[in-house]
Amino acid sequence: MQADRARCPVDFDFFAAPQRYRDVAAAHAGERGAFYSDRGFWVLTTYDGICEAFKDEDSFTVGRVSAAEGAEEERWIPLTVEGREHTAWRQKLGAWFTPQRARELTPVLRDNARRRIEGFLSKGEVSFNEDFARPYVLENLMTAVGWPADGFDLLLAIDRAMIDSRSAPDPRAAAYGELGLPALEKFAREHIARRRAKPADDLTTASFDWEIDGAPVVDDDRASLLCTLFLAGIDSTVNHLANAVQHLAHHEEDRRRFLAEPGLRQPAVEEFLRVNSCMYPGRMAATGGAGGVADRGETVLLPLALANHDPEVFPEPARIDFERGRNPHIAFGTGPHQCLGAAFARTQILVALEEWHALVPCYDVSPEQRTAEPPFLRNSYDLRLVW
């Protein structure tokens, strides 16, 4: 079989940084446009191949959406459902994440950003992720879905614990620790009970009237949905904000243009999304020869960090160009499972960057971080800014 001829295991970890994905792809993908990790999964590497896999539900199933241990055991609504059930979930959820609703929430997002920045403005320094980006994005998500404000501290602690779990000796065990997934599910179920007793104008209350494929939504799936919204709605947006601000701190000309030319701000956000794409969605091969390499039942990763750096589609892919004429990036995936929150994420990033630069137009990374510009920042990186 083609897969057997192509298989040549590479020392490669699923949790690797985007640049590691690109380096290994350059060294090992070759004409087949894929490489095989010694941890037991395939990685597709080209824009066309990744886009095709996202759209081809006959060859690639969401029965496994990650290469992390135990991923196939979880039911994450709507990520791990397909066909009519998936369509029904997206139809119900779509109204909560439309571009129009993102526009309606923009004044609230601006108030949130400005309030947080003003809270540390006089200090002249900040941990960008910890003091601004993460709490800003979390509060926005809570507003969008209607979670109670008194849950903020707990959800922030859970988010930080989930980030720390990825670098633990046993990531899966750490994710199920005291402040991991069990605490998140407990919060979700308590919120469901609260809304059943005291309805409100929020997503959870609305879901009590939902039917999926003719059957009422059960609380297990309702809790799964709320947990998925939390897990998918914070970290990638925080990463994109940190990487955008890091770039602007190191590139004064781009920062001046962002400030002086409002018409370039939305294209700038699209470039930041493209260049700093960080998600590595997975699929399970449903047929032999899926993607030209995988056997049926094998895990295949579709890294956005590779698709959006394909030089065949994006000339000089590592360069951030606010005036890039053609930018068909897939930072939010593509196909039937494209991210529902794309418009909301875009709005959060644009609002945060505009409010940050309105209040802190001149800034730099701290002296101890100034000597090197990391190629990519994750949530665990403590980006220190001074002004």
Short mmCIF file of C-alpha atoms in Angstrom, two decimals:
data_model
loop_
_atom_site.label_atom_id
_atom_site.label_comp_id
_atom_site.label_asym_id
_atom_site.label_seq_id
_atom_site.Cartn_x
_atom_site.Cartn_y
_atom_site.Cartn_z
CA MET A 1 0.00 0.00 0.00
CA GLN A 2 1.04 3.61 -0.56
CA ALA A 3 0.91 4.26 3.18
CA ASP A 4 3.37 1.44 3.86
CA ARG A 5 5.78 2.73 1.21
CA ALA A 6 5.54 6.29 2.50
CA ARG A 7 5.78 5.49 6.21
CA CYS A 8 9.16 6.46 7.65
CA PRO A 9 8.71 7.48 11.30
CA VAL A 10 10.08 10.84 12.39
CA ASP A 11 10.87 11.79 15.98
CA PHE A 12 8.00 14.21 16.45
CA ASP A 13 5.69 15.23 19.31
CA PHE A 14 2.09 16.40 18.84
CA PHE A 15 2.66 19.23 21.36
CA ALA A 16 5.54 20.72 19.33
CA ALA A 17 5.66 24.44 18.55
CA PRO A 18 4.52 25.64 15.09
CA GLN A 19 8.09 26.20 13.90
CA ARG A 20 8.95 22.58 14.75
CA TYR A 21 6.02 21.47 12.58
CA ARG A 22 7.37 23.59 9.73
CA ASP A 23 10.96 22.41 10.16
CA VAL A 24 10.00 18.73 10.17
CA ALA A 25 7.65 19.22 7.22
CA ALA A 26 10.44 20.87 5.21
CA ALA A 27 12.82 18.03 6.00
CA HIS A 28 10.55 15.01 5.69
CA ALA A 29 7.28 15.68 3.84
CA GLY A 30 8.71 15.61 0.31
CA GLU A 31 6.43 15.05 -2.66
CA ARG A 32 3.84 13.12 -0.68
CA GLY A 33 3.01 16.24 1.37
CA ALA A 34 2.97 14.36 4.67
CA PHE A 35 5.19 12.79 7.30
CA TYR A 36 4.63 10.09 9.91
CA SER A 37 5.45 10.61 13.59
CA ASP A 38 6.99 7.85 15.67
CA ARG A 39 4.16 8.63 18.15
CA GLY A 40 1.74 7.04 15.69
CA PHE A 41 0.06 9.70 13.58
CA TRP A 42 0.33 11.33 10.16
CA VAL A 43 0.82 15.07 9.57
CA LEU A 44 -0.40 16.61 6.33
CA THR A 45 1.72 19.59 5.33
CA THR A 46 0.31 21.45 2.30
CA TYR A 47 -2.46 24.03 2.11
CA ASP A 48 -4.36 22.12 -0.57
CA GLY A 49 -4.01 18.76 1.17
CA ILE A 50 -5.12 20.13 4.54
CA CYS A 51 -8.08 22.03 3.08
CA GLU A 52 -9.20 18.98 1.14
CA ALA A 53 -9.03 16.82 4.25
CA PHE A 54 -11.10 19.28 6.27
CA LYS A 55 -13.81 19.17 3.60
CA ASP A 56 -13.75 15.43 2.84
CA GLU A 57 -15.92 13.87 5.54
CA ASP A 58 -16.07 10.58 3.62
CA SER A 59 -12.32 10.05 4.01
CA PHE A 60 -11.76 11.83 7.33
CA THR A 61 -13.96 11.49 10.39
CA VAL A 62 -14.05 13.59 13.56
CA GLY A 63 -14.05 10.40 15.60
CA ARG A 64 -10.60 11.59 16.64
CA VAL A 65 -9.91 15.34 16.64
CA SER A 66 -6.47 15.29 18.26
CA ALA A 67 -3.35 13.16 18.57
CA ALA A 68 -3.42 13.58 22.35
CA GLU A 69 -3.80 10.40 24.36
CA GLY A 70 -7.43 9.44 24.93
CA ALA A 71 -8.84 11.97 22.46
CA GLU A 72 -11.10 9.38 20.83
CA GLU A 73 -12.80 8.72 24.17
CA GLU A 74 -14.28 12.20 24.51
CA ARG A 75 -17.56 13.56 23.14
CA TRP A 76 -17.13 17.27 22.54
CA ILE A 77 -20.25 18.97 21.16
CA PRO A 78 -20.18 19.99 18.31
CA LEU A 79 -16.57 19.05 17.45
CA THR A 80 -16.93 15.27 17.50
CA VAL A 81 -20.32 14.83 15.84
CA GLU A 82 -20.98 14.58 12.13
CA GLY A 83 -23.67 14.58 9.49
CA ARG A 84 -27.21 15.64 10.34
CA GLU A 85 -26.46 15.83 14.05
CA HIS A 86 -23.58 18.22 13.49
CA THR A 87 -25.62 20.36 11.11
CA ALA A 88 -28.41 20.61 13.67
CA TRP A 89 -26.03 21.68 16.44
CA ARG A 90 -24.45 24.35 14.23
CA GLN A 91 -27.85 25.71 13.27
CA LYS A 92 -28.77 26.13 16.93
CA LEU A 93 -25.42 27.61 17.94
CA GLY A 94 -24.99 29.82 14.90
CA ALA A 95 -27.28 32.57 16.15
CA TRP A 96 -25.03 33.12 19.17
CA PHE A 97 -21.85 33.70 17.14
CA THR A 98 -22.90 35.62 14.04
CA PRO A 99 -20.89 38.61 12.75
CA GLN A 100 -23.92 40.77 13.64
CA ARG A 101 -23.87 39.60 17.25
CA ALA A 102 -20.11 40.22 17.41
CA ARG A 103 -20.77 43.78 16.27
CA GLU A 104 -23.49 44.19 18.88
CA LEU A 105 -21.11 43.04 21.61
CA THR A 106 -18.27 45.33 20.45
CA PRO A 107 -19.05 48.19 22.91
CA VAL A 108 -18.93 45.70 25.79
CA LEU A 109 -15.62 44.30 24.52
CA ARG A 110 -14.18 47.82 24.28
CA ASP A 111 -15.24 48.64 27.82
CA ASN A 112 -13.66 45.41 29.05
CA ALA A 113 -10.36 46.08 27.25
CA ARG A 114 -10.13 49.72 28.31
CA ARG A 115 -11.02 48.99 31.93
CA ARG A 116 -8.32 46.36 32.20
CA ILE A 117 -5.64 48.49 30.55
CA GLU A 118 -6.48 51.51 32.69
CA GLY A 119 -6.11 49.30 35.75
CA PHE A 120 -2.36 48.83 35.18
CA LEU A 121 -1.55 51.80 32.92
CA SER A 122 0.19 53.82 35.66
CA LYS A 123 2.52 50.91 36.53
CA GLY A 124 4.42 51.20 33.26
CA GLU A 125 4.73 47.43 32.85
CA VAL A 126 2.52 44.37 32.55
CA SER A 127 2.42 40.64 31.99
CA PHE A 128 0.45 40.86 28.77
CA ASN A 129 -1.11 37.39 28.90
CA GLU A 130 -1.75 37.13 32.63
CA ASP A 131 -2.85 40.68 33.37
CA PHE A 132 -4.66 41.46 30.15
CA ALA A 133 -5.21 38.97 27.32
CA ARG A 134 -6.43 35.92 29.24
CA PRO A 135 -8.84 37.69 31.62
CA TYR A 136 -10.04 39.91 28.76
CA VAL A 137 -10.88 36.95 26.51
CA LEU A 138 -12.43 34.93 29.34
CA GLU A 139 -14.73 37.77 30.37
CA ASN A 140 -15.78 38.28 26.75
CA LEU A 141 -16.65 34.61 26.40
CA MET A 142 -18.63 34.66 29.63
CA THR A 143 -20.56 37.66 28.36
CA ALA A 144 -21.27 36.04 24.99
CA VAL A 145 -22.66 32.81 26.42
CA GLY A 146 -24.18 34.25 29.61
CA TRP A 147 -22.09 32.65 32.33
CA PRO A 148 -22.42 34.31 35.76
CA ALA A 149 -19.76 36.85 36.70
CA ASP A 150 -19.16 35.14 40.03
CA GLY A 151 -17.63 32.20 38.16
CA PHE A 152 -14.80 34.28 36.70
CA ASP A 153 -12.09 33.43 39.25
CA LEU A 154 -12.82 29.70 39.09
CA LEU A 155 -12.85 29.62 35.30
CA LEU A 156 -9.61 31.60 35.15
CA ALA A 157 -7.98 29.09 37.51
CA ILE A 158 -9.27 26.18 35.41
CA ASP A 159 -7.90 27.74 32.23
CA ARG A 160 -4.46 28.20 33.78
CA ALA A 161 -4.51 24.63 35.11
CA MET A 162 -5.37 23.29 31.66
CA ILE A 163 -2.46 25.25 30.14
CA ASP A 164 -0.07 23.89 32.77
CA SER A 165 -1.28 20.33 32.13
CA ARG A 166 0.20 20.35 28.62
CA SER A 167 3.74 20.54 29.99
CA ALA A 168 3.18 18.00 32.77
CA PRO A 169 4.93 14.59 32.65
CA ASP A 170 1.49 13.03 32.07
CA PRO A 171 -0.65 15.68 30.28
CA ARG A 172 -3.82 13.58 30.34
CA ALA A 173 -3.62 12.88 34.07
CA ALA A 174 -2.90 16.55 34.75
CA ALA A 175 -5.88 17.63 32.63
CA TYR A 176 -8.10 15.53 34.88
CA GLY A 177 -6.61 16.96 38.06
CA GLU A 178 -8.41 18.93 40.74
CA LEU A 179 -8.71 22.12 38.66
CA GLY A 180 -8.91 20.40 35.29
CA LEU A 181 -11.75 18.95 33.24
CA PRO A 182 -13.73 17.60 36.23
CA ALA A 183 -13.92 21.10 37.73
CA LEU A 184 -15.00 22.51 34.37
CA GLU A 185 -17.74 19.92 33.96
CA LYS A 186 -18.93 20.54 37.53
CA PHE A 187 -19.18 24.27 36.78
CA ALA A 188 -21.13 23.54 33.58
CA ARG A 189 -23.60 21.24 35.29
CA GLU A 190 -24.14 23.64 38.18
CA HIS A 191 -24.80 26.43 35.68
CA ILE A 192 -27.32 24.25 33.84
CA ALA A 193 -29.14 23.57 37.11
CA ARG A 194 -29.09 27.26 37.99
CA ARG A 195 -30.56 28.26 34.64
CA ARG A 196 -33.22 25.58 34.85
CA ALA A 197 -34.30 27.02 38.19
CA LYS A 198 -33.82 30.64 37.13
CA PRO A 199 -33.91 31.16 33.34
CA ALA A 200 -32.10 34.06 31.71
CA ASP A 201 -31.47 35.45 28.24
CA ASP A 202 -28.47 33.24 27.55
CA LEU A 203 -27.35 30.27 25.51
CA THR A 204 -27.93 27.69 28.24
CA THR A 205 -31.52 28.76 28.82
CA ALA A 206 -32.17 28.80 25.08
CA SER A 207 -30.84 25.24 24.81
CA PHE A 208 -33.65 23.91 27.02
CA ASP A 209 -35.96 24.26 24.01
CA TRP A 210 -33.56 22.74 21.49
CA GLU A 211 -34.11 19.48 19.68
CA ILE A 212 -31.34 17.78 17.76
CA ASP A 213 -32.51 15.44 15.02
CA GLY A 214 -35.95 15.31 16.63
CA ALA A 215 -34.78 14.55 20.18
CA PRO A 216 -34.53 17.00 23.10
CA VAL A 217 -30.99 17.93 24.14
CA VAL A 218 -29.90 15.98 27.22
CA ASP A 219 -27.84 17.52 29.99
CA ASP A 220 -24.79 15.38 29.21
CA ASP A 221 -24.60 16.95 25.76
CA ARG A 222 -25.50 20.39 27.12
CA ALA A 223 -22.59 20.17 29.59
CA SER A 224 -20.30 18.91 26.83
CA LEU A 225 -21.23 21.93 24.72
CA LEU A 226 -20.47 24.40 27.51
CA CYS A 227 -17.12 22.72 28.20
CA THR A 228 -16.25 22.82 24.48
CA LEU A 229 -17.05 26.52 24.27
CA PHE A 230 -14.67 27.15 27.16
CA LEU A 231 -11.84 24.95 25.83
CA ALA A 232 -12.10 26.33 22.28
CA GLY A 233 -12.91 29.92 23.10
CA ILE A 234 -9.96 31.22 25.11
CA ASP A 235 -6.45 29.95 24.50
CA SER A 236 -6.10 30.39 20.73
CA THR A 237 -7.40 33.97 20.92
CA VAL A 238 -4.98 34.74 23.76
CA ASN A 239 -2.13 33.28 21.69
CA HIS A 240 -3.05 35.40 18.68
CA LEU A 241 -3.19 38.57 20.77
CA ALA A 242 0.19 37.92 22.40
CA ASN A 243 1.88 37.15 19.10
CA ALA A 244 0.40 40.22 17.42
CA VAL A 245 1.57 42.54 20.20
CA GLN A 246 4.98 40.89 20.30
CA HIS A 247 5.37 41.53 16.56
CA LEU A 248 4.33 45.17 16.92
CA ALA A 249 6.72 45.63 19.84
CA HIS A 250 9.62 44.38 17.71
CA HIS A 251 8.59 46.13 14.48
CA GLU A 252 8.16 49.83 15.06
CA GLU A 253 7.20 50.64 11.47
CA ASP A 254 4.29 48.20 11.55
CA ARG A 255 3.21 49.62 14.90
CA ARG A 256 3.22 53.15 13.50
CA ARG A 257 1.17 52.05 10.51
CA PHE A 258 -1.34 50.25 12.72
CA LEU A 259 -1.78 53.46 14.70
CA ALA A 260 -1.89 55.86 11.76
CA GLU A 261 -3.88 53.89 9.17
CA PRO A 262 -7.19 52.52 10.51
CA GLY A 263 -7.94 50.99 7.12
CA LEU A 264 -5.02 48.59 7.57
CA ARG A 265 -6.12 47.29 10.95
CA GLN A 266 -8.47 44.55 9.79
CA PRO A 267 -5.99 43.29 7.14
CA ALA A 268 -3.34 43.36 9.89
CA VAL A 269 -5.52 41.13 12.08
CA GLU A 270 -5.88 38.69 9.17
CA GLU A 271 -2.11 38.56 8.74
CA PHE A 272 -1.60 37.98 12.45
CA LEU A 273 -4.16 35.17 12.31
CA ARG A 274 -2.42 33.61 9.31
CA VAL A 275 1.16 33.84 10.46
CA ASN A 276 0.46 32.79 14.04
CA SER A 277 -2.00 29.98 13.43
CA CYS A 278 -1.38 27.53 16.21
CA MET A 279 -4.02 24.76 16.20
CA TYR A 280 -3.34 21.18 15.11
CA PRO A 281 -6.78 19.62 14.54
CA GLY A 282 -6.89 15.91 14.04
CA ARG A 283 -9.04 13.51 12.06
CA MET A 284 -9.33 9.74 11.79
CA ALA A 285 -8.86 8.19 8.37
CA ALA A 286 -12.15 6.54 7.42
CA THR A 287 -10.77 4.96 4.24
CA GLY A 288 -7.51 3.45 3.10
CA GLY A 289 -5.24 5.96 1.41
CA ALA A 290 -6.82 8.99 3.07
CA GLY A 291 -4.72 12.04 2.26
CA GLY A 292 -2.70 9.79 0.00
CA VAL A 293 -0.87 8.20 2.94
CA ALA A 294 -3.02 7.04 5.87
CA ASP A 295 -4.54 3.63 6.48
CA ARG A 296 -8.09 3.33 7.73
CA GLY A 297 -8.32 4.08 11.46
CA GLU A 298 -5.08 6.08 11.62
CA THR A 299 -4.88 9.58 13.09
CA VAL A 300 -4.07 12.42 10.70
CA LEU A 301 -3.21 15.95 11.86
CA LEU A 302 -4.18 19.01 9.81
CA PRO A 303 -1.93 21.76 11.22
CA LEU A 304 -3.07 25.28 10.48
CA ALA A 305 0.52 26.39 11.10
CA LEU A 306 1.54 24.50 7.96
CA ALA A 307 -1.42 25.31 5.73
CA ASN A 308 -1.08 29.03 6.36
CA HIS A 309 2.67 29.03 5.68
CA ASP A 310 2.52 27.16 2.38
CA PRO A 311 4.71 29.24 0.00
CA GLU A 312 2.68 28.00 -2.97
CA VAL A 313 -0.26 29.99 -1.62
CA PHE A 314 1.40 32.70 0.50
CA PRO A 315 4.62 34.15 -0.99
CA GLU A 316 7.17 34.86 1.74
CA PRO A 317 4.87 33.17 4.26
CA ALA A 318 6.84 34.14 7.36
CA ARG A 319 6.60 37.85 6.54
CA ILE A 320 3.72 39.82 8.02
CA ASP A 321 2.38 42.00 5.23
CA PHE A 322 -0.57 44.26 6.07
CA GLU A 323 -1.17 44.76 2.36
CA ARG A 324 -1.05 41.13 1.27
CA GLY A 325 -3.42 41.12 -1.67
CA ARG A 326 -4.64 37.54 -1.42
CA ASN A 327 -4.99 35.97 2.00
CA PRO A 328 -7.19 32.85 1.94
CA HIS A 329 -5.87 31.64 5.29
CA ILE A 330 -7.67 28.96 7.29
CA ALA A 331 -6.78 30.09 10.81
CA PHE A 332 -10.27 28.95 11.85
CA GLY A 333 -10.21 25.76 9.81
CA THR A 334 -12.48 25.21 6.82
CA GLY A 335 -15.22 22.86 5.73
CA PRO A 336 -18.21 21.70 7.80
CA HIS A 337 -16.39 22.06 11.13
CA GLN A 338 -14.99 25.54 10.56
CA CYS A 339 -14.85 27.44 13.85
CA LEU A 340 -18.24 28.91 14.78
CA GLY A 341 -16.60 31.64 16.85
CA ALA A 342 -14.43 33.07 14.05
CA ALA A 343 -16.27 36.41 13.83
CA PHE A 344 -16.22 36.80 17.61
CA ALA A 345 -12.50 36.01 17.82
CA ARG A 346 -11.67 38.47 15.03
CA THR A 347 -13.66 41.18 16.78
CA GLN A 348 -11.97 40.54 20.12
CA ILE A 349 -8.50 40.74 18.59
CA LEU A 350 -9.21 43.93 16.65
CA VAL A 351 -10.84 45.64 19.63
CA ALA A 352 -8.03 44.67 21.99
CA LEU A 353 -5.33 45.92 19.62
CA GLU A 354 -7.16 49.19 19.00
CA GLU A 355 -7.76 49.89 22.69
CA TRP A 356 -4.24 48.85 23.65
CA HIS A 357 -2.65 51.21 21.15
CA ALA A 358 -5.03 54.03 22.01
CA LEU A 359 -3.82 53.90 25.62
CA VAL A 360 -0.29 52.50 25.19
CA PRO A 361 0.93 53.70 21.78
CA CYS A 362 4.63 53.34 22.65
CA TYR A 363 5.87 50.21 24.39
CA ASP A 364 8.59 47.61 24.26
CA VAL A 365 9.24 44.13 25.56
CA SER A 366 11.07 44.04 28.88
CA PRO A 367 14.89 44.33 28.75
CA GLU A 368 15.44 40.66 29.63
CA GLN A 369 13.25 39.59 26.68
CA ARG A 370 14.47 42.20 24.22
CA THR A 371 17.50 40.25 23.04
CA ALA A 372 15.48 37.62 21.19
CA GLU A 373 12.10 37.51 19.51
CA PRO A 374 10.59 34.05 20.06
CA PRO A 375 9.14 32.68 16.82
CA PHE A 376 5.83 31.92 18.51
CA LEU A 377 4.31 32.63 21.92
CA ARG A 378 2.10 30.21 23.79
CA ASN A 379 -0.13 30.94 26.76
CA SER A 380 2.56 29.77 29.14
CA TYR A 381 4.99 32.42 27.88
CA ASP A 382 5.10 35.45 30.19
CA LEU A 383 5.28 38.32 27.68
CA ARG A 384 6.45 41.33 29.70
CA LEU A 385 5.81 44.76 28.21
CA VAL A 386 7.11 48.11 29.46
CA TRP A 387 6.32 51.72 28.54
#
